[in-house]
JSON list of C-alpha atoms in Angstrom, two decimals:
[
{"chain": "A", "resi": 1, "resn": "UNK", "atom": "CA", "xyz": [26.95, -51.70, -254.83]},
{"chain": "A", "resi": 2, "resn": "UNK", "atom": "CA", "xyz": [28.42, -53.51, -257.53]},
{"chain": "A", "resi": 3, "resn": "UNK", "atom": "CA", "xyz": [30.33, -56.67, -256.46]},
{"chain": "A", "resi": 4, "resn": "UNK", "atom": "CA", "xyz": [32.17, -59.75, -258.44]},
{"chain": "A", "resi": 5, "resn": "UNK", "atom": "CA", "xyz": [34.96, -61.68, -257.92]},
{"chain": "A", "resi": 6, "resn": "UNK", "atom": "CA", "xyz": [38.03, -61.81, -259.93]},
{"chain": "A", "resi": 7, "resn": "UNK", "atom": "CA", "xyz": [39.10, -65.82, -260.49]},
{"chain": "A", "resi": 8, "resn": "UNK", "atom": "CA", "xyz": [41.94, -66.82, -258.58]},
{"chain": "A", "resi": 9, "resn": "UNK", "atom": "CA", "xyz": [44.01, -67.94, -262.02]},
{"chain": "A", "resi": 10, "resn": "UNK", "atom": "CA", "xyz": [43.75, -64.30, -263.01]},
{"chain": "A", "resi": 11, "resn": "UNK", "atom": "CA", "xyz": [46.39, -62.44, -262.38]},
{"chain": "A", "resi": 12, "resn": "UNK", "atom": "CA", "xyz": [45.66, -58.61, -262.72]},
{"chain": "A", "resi": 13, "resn": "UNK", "atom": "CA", "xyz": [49.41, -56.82, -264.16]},
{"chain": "A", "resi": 14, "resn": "UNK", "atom": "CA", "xyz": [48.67, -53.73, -266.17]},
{"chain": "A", "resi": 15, "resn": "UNK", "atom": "CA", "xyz": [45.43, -52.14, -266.89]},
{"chain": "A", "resi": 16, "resn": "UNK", "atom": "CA", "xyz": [42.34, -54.37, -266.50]},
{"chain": "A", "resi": 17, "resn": "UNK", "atom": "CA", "xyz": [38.92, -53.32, -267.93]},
{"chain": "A", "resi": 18, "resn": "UNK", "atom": "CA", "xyz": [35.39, -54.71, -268.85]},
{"chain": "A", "resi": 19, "resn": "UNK", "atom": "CA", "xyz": [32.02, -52.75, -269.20]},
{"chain": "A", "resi": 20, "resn": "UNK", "atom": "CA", "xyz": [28.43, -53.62, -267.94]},
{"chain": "A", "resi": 21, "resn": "UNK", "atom": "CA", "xyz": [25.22, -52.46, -269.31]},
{"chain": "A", "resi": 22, "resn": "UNK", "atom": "CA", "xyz": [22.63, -50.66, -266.85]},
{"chain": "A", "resi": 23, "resn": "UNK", "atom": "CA", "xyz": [19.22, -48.99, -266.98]},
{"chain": "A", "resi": 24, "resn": "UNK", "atom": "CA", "xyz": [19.66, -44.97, -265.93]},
{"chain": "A", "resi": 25, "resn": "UNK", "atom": "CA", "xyz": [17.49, -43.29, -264.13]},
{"chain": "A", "resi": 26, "resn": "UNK", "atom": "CA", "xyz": [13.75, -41.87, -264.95]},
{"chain": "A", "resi": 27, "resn": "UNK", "atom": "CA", "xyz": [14.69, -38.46, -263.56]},
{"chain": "A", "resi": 28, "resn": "UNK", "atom": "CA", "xyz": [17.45, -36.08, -264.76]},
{"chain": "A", "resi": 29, "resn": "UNK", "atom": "CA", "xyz": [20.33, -36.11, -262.29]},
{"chain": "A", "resi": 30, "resn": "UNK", "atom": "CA", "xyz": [23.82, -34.83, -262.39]},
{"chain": "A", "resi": 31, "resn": "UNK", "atom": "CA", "xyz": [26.42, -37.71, -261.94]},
{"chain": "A", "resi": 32, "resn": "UNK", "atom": "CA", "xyz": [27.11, -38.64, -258.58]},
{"chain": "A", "resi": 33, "resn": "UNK", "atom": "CA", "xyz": [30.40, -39.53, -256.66]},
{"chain": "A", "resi": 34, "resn": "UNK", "atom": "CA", "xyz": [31.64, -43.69, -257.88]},
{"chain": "A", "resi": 35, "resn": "UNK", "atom": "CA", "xyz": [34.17, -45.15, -255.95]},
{"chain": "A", "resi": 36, "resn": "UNK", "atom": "CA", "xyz": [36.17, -48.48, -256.45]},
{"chain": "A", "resi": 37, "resn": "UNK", "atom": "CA", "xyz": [37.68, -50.41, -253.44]},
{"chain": "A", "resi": 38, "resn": "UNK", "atom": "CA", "xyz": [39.94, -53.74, -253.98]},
{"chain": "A", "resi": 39, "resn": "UNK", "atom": "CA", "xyz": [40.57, -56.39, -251.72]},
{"chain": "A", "resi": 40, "resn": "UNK", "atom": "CA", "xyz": [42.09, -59.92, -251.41]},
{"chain": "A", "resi": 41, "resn": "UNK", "atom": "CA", "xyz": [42.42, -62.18, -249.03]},
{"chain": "A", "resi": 42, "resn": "UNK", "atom": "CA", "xyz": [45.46, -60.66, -248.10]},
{"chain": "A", "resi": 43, "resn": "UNK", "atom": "CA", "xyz": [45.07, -56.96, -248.75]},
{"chain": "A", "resi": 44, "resn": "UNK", "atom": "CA", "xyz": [42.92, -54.37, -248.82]},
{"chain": "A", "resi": 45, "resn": "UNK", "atom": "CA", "xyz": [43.61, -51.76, -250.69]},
{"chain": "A", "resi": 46, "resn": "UNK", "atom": "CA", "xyz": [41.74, -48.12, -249.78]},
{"chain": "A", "resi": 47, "resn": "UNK", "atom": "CA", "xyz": [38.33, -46.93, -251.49]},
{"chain": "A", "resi": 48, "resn": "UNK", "atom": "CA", "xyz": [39.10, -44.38, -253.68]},
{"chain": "A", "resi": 49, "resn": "UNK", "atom": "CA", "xyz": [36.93, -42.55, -255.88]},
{"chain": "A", "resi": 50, "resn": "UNK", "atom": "CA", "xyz": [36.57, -43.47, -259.85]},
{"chain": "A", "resi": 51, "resn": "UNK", "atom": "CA", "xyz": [37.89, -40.35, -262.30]},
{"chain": "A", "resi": 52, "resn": "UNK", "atom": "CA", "xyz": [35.48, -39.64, -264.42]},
{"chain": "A", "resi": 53, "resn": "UNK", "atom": "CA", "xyz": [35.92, -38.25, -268.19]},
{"chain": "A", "resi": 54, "resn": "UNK", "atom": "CA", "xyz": [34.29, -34.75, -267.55]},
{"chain": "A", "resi": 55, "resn": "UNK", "atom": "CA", "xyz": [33.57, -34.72, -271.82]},
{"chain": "A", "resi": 56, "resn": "UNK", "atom": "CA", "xyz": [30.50, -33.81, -273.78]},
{"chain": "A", "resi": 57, "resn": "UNK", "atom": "CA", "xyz": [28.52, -36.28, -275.13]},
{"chain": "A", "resi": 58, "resn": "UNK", "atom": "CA", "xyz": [25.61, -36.45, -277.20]},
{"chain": "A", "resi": 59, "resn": "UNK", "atom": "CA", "xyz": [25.55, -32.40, -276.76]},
{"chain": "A", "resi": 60, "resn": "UNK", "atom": "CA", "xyz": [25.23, -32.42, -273.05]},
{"chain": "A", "resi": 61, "resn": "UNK", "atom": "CA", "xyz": [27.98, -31.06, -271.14]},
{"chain": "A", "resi": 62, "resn": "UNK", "atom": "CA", "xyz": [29.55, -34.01, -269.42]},
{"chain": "A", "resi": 63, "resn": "UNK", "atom": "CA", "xyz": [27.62, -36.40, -270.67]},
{"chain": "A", "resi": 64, "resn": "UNK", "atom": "CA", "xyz": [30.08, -39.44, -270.74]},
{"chain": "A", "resi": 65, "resn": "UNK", "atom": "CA", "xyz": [30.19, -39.34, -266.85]},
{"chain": "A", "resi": 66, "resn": "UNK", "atom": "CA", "xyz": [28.45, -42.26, -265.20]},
{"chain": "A", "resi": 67, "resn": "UNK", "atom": "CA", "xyz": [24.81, -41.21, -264.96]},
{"chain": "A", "resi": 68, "resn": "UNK", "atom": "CA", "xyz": [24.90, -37.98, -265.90]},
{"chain": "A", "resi": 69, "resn": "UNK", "atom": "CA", "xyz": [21.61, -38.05, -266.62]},
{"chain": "A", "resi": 70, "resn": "UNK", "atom": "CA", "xyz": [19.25, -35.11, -268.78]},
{"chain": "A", "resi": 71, "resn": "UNK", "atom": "CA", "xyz": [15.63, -34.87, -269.48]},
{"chain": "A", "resi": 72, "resn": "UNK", "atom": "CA", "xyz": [15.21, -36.06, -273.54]},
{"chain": "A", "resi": 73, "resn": "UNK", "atom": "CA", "xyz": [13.09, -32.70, -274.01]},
{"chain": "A", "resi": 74, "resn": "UNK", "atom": "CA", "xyz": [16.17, -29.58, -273.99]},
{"chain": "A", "resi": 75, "resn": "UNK", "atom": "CA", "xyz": [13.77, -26.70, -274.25]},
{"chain": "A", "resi": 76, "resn": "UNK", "atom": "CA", "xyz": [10.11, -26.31, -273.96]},
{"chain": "A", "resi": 77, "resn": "UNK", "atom": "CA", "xyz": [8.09, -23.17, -273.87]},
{"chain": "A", "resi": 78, "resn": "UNK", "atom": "CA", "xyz": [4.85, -22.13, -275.33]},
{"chain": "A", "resi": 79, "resn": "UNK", "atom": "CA", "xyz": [3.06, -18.48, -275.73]},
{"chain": "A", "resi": 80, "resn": "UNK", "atom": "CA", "xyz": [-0.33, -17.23, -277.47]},
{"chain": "A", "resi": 81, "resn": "UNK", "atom": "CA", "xyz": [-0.89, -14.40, -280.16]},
{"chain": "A", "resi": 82, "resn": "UNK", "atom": "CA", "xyz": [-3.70, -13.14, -278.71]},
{"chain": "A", "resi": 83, "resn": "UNK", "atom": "CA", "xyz": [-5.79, -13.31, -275.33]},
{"chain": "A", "resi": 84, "resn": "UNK", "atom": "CA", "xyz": [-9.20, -11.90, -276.80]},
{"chain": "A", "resi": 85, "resn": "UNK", "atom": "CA", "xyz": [-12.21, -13.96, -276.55]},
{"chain": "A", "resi": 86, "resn": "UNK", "atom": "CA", "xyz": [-13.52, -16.51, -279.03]},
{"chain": "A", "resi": 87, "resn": "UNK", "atom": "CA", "xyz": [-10.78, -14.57, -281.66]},
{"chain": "A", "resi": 88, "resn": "UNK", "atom": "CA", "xyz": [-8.41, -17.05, -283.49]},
{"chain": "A", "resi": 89, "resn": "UNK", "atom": "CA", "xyz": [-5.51, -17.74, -281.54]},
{"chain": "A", "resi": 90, "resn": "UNK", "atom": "CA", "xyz": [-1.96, -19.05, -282.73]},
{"chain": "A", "resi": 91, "resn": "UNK", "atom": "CA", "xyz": [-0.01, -21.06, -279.89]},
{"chain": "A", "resi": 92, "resn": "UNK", "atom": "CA", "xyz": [3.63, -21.00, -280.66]},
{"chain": "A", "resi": 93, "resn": "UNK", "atom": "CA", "xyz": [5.46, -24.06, -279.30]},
{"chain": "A", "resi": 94, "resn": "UNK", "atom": "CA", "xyz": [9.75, -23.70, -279.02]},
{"chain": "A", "resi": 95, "resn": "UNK", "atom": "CA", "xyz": [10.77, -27.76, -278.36]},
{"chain": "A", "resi": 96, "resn": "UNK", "atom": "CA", "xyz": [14.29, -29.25, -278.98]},
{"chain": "A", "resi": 97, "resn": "UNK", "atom": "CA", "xyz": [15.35, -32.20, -277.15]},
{"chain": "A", "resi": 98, "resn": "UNK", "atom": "CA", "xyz": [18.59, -33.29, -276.10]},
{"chain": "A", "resi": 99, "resn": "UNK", "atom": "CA", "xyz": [18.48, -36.68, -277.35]},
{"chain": "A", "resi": 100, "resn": "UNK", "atom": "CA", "xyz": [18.73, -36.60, -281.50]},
{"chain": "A", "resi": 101, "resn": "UNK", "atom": "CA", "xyz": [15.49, -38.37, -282.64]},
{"chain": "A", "resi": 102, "resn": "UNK", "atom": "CA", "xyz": [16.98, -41.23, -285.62]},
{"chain": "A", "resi": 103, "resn": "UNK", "atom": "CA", "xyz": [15.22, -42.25, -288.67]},
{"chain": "A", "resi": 104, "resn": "UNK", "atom": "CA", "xyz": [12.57, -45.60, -288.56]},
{"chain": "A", "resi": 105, "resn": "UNK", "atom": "CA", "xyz": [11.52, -44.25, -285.02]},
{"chain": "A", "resi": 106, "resn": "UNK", "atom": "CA", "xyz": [8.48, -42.52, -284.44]},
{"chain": "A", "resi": 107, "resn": "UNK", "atom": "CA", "xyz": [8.18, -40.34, -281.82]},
{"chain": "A", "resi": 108, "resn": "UNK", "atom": "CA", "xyz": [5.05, -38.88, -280.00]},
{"chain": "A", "resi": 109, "resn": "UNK", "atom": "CA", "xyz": [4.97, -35.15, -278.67]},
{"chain": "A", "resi": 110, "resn": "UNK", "atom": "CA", "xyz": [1.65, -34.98, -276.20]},
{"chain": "A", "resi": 111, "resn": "UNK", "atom": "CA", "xyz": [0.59, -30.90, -275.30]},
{"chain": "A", "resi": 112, "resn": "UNK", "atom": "CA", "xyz": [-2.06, -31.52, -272.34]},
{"chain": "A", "resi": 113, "resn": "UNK", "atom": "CA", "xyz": [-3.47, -28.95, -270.28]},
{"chain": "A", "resi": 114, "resn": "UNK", "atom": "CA", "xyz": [-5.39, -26.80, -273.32]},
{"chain": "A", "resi": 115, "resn": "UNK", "atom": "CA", "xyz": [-8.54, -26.47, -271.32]},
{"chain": "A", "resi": 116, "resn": "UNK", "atom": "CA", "xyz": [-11.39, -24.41, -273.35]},
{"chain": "A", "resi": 117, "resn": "UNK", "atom": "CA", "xyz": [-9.68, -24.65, -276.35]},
{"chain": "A", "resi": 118, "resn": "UNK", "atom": "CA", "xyz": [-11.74, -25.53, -279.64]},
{"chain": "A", "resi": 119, "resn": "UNK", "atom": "CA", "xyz": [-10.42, -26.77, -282.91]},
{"chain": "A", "resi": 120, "resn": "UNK", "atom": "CA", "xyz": [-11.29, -30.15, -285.23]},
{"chain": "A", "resi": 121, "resn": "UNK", "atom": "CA", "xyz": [-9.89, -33.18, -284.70]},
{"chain": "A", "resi": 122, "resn": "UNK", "atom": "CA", "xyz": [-7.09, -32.71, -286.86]},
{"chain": "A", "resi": 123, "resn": "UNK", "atom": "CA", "xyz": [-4.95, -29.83, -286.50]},
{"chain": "A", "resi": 124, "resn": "UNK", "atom": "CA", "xyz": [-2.63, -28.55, -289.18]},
{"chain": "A", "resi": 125, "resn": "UNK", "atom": "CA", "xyz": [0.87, -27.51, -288.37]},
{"chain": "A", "resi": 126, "resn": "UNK", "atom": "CA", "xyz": [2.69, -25.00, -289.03]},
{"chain": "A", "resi": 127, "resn": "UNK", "atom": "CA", "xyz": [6.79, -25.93, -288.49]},
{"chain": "A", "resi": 128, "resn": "UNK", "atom": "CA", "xyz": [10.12, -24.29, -288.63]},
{"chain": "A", "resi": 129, "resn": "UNK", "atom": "CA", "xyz": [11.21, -28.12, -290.07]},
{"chain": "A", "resi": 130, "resn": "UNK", "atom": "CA", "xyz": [8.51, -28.11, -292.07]},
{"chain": "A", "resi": 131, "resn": "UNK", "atom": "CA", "xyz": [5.39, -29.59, -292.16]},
{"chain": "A", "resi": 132, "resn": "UNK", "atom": "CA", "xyz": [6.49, -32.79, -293.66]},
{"chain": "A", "resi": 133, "resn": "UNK", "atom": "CA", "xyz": [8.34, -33.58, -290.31]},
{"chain": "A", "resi": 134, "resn": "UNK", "atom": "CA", "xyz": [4.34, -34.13, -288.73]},
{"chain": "A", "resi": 135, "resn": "UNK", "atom": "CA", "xyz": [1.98, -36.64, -289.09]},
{"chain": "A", "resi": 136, "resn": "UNK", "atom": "CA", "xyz": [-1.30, -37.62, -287.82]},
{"chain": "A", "resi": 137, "resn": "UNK", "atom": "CA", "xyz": [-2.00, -41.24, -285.59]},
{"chain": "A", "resi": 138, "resn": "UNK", "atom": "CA", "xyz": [-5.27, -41.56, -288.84]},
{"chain": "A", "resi": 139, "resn": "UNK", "atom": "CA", "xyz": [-5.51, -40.77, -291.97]},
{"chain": "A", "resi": 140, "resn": "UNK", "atom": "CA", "xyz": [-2.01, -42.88, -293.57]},
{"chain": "A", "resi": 141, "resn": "UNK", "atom": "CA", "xyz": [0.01, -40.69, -290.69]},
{"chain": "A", "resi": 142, "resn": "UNK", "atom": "CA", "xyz": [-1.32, -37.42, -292.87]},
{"chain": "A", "resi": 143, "resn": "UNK", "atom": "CA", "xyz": [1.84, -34.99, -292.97]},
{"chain": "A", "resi": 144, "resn": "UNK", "atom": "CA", "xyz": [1.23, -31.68, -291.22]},
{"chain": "A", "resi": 145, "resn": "UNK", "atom": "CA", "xyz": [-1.04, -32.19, -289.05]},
{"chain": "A", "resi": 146, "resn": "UNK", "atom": "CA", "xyz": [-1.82, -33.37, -285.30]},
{"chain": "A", "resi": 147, "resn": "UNK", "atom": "CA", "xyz": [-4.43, -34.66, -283.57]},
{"chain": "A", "resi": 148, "resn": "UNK", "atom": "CA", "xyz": [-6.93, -32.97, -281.49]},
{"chain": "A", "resi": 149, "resn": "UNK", "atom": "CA", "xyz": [-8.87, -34.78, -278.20]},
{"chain": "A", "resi": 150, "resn": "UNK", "atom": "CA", "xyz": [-10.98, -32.76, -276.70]},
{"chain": "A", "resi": 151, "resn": "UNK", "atom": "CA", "xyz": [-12.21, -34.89, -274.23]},
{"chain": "A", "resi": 152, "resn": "UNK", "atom": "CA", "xyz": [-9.16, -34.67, -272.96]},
{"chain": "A", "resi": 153, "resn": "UNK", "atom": "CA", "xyz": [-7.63, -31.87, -273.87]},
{"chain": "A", "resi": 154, "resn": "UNK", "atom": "CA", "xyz": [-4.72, -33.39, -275.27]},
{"chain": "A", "resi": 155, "resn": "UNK", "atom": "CA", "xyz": [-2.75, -32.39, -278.60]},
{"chain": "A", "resi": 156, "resn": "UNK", "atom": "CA", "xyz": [-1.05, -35.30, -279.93]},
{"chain": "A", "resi": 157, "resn": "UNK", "atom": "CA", "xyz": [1.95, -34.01, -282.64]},
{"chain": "A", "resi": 158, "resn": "UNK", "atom": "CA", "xyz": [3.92, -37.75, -283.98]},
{"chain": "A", "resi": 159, "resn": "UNK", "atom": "CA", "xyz": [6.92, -36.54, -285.59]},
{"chain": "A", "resi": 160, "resn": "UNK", "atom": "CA", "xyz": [7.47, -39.07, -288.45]},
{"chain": "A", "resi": 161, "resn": "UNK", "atom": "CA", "xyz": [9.43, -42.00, -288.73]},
{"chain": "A", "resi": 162, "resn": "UNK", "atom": "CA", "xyz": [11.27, -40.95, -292.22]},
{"chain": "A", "resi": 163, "resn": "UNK", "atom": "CA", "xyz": [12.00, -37.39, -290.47]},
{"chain": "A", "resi": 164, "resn": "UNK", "atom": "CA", "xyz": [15.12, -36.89, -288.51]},
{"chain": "A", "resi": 165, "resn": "UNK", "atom": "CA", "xyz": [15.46, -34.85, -285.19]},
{"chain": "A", "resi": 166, "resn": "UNK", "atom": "CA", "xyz": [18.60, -33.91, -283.91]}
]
């Protein structure tokens, strides 16, 4: 609950607004029921609940309601072209993100889970974007490439900070 007090000088005629800033949520979550209630030392008027815009924004489908919240990563799905034994084996990755990624940020993609699998350290890419949108954590952030720990089985992809996502 949000409460503040209005000074007693201030005489609310008309439309009144003002905006605070707030953290959201970790965890995707669709936006849940706001109310408003207003009271004086006189009157009370009833709780009612807040209308809320119901508009896309930022490519999600009712996105400017209060905490309407979606997971940065849209889509995310990943396949193999071949299950044959110690044979070479592309993994396709499909990732967009709901969130447009803006220039001067870098922005880490981690793939854990790869059990077994053996490649060097650095892994070349090959992209739909292209493989200048990649670089590696070494190297001058080398472009095309990712980097490989197999002690923990973790594929590091840093999508450069001169490359734009959206």
């Amino acid at each position: 609950t949000l409460s503040f007090s209005v000074c007693a000088e201030v005489e609310w005629v008309g439309l009144m607004g003002f905006t605070f800033t707030i953290t959201n949520p970790s965890e995707e979550m669709d936006s849940p029921p706001i109310s408003i209630e207003v009271y004086t030392t006189t009157v009370t008027f009833i709780k009612m609940f807040m209308i809320k815009p119901g508009e896309e924004l930022k490519d999600v489908a009712r996105g400017s309601d209060p905490l309407q919240i979606v997971s940065a990563i849209k889509t995310n799905s990943i396949s193999q072209s071949t299950p044959v034994a110690d044979a070479a084996n592309t993994l396709f990755i499909d990732l967009s993100f709901n969130v447009p990624k803006p220039l001067a940020q870098v922005q880490y993609v981690t793939i854990s889970g790869l059990a077994g699998a053996r490649m060097n350290t650095s892994v070349p890419l090959k992209s739909l974007l292209g493989s200048s949108a990649f670089c590696t954590m070494h190297d001058l952030f080398e472009r095309g490439r990712a980097n490989w720990a197999p002690a923990t089985n973790t594929l590091l992809i840093v999508i450069c900070a001169d490359y734009e996502l959206s």
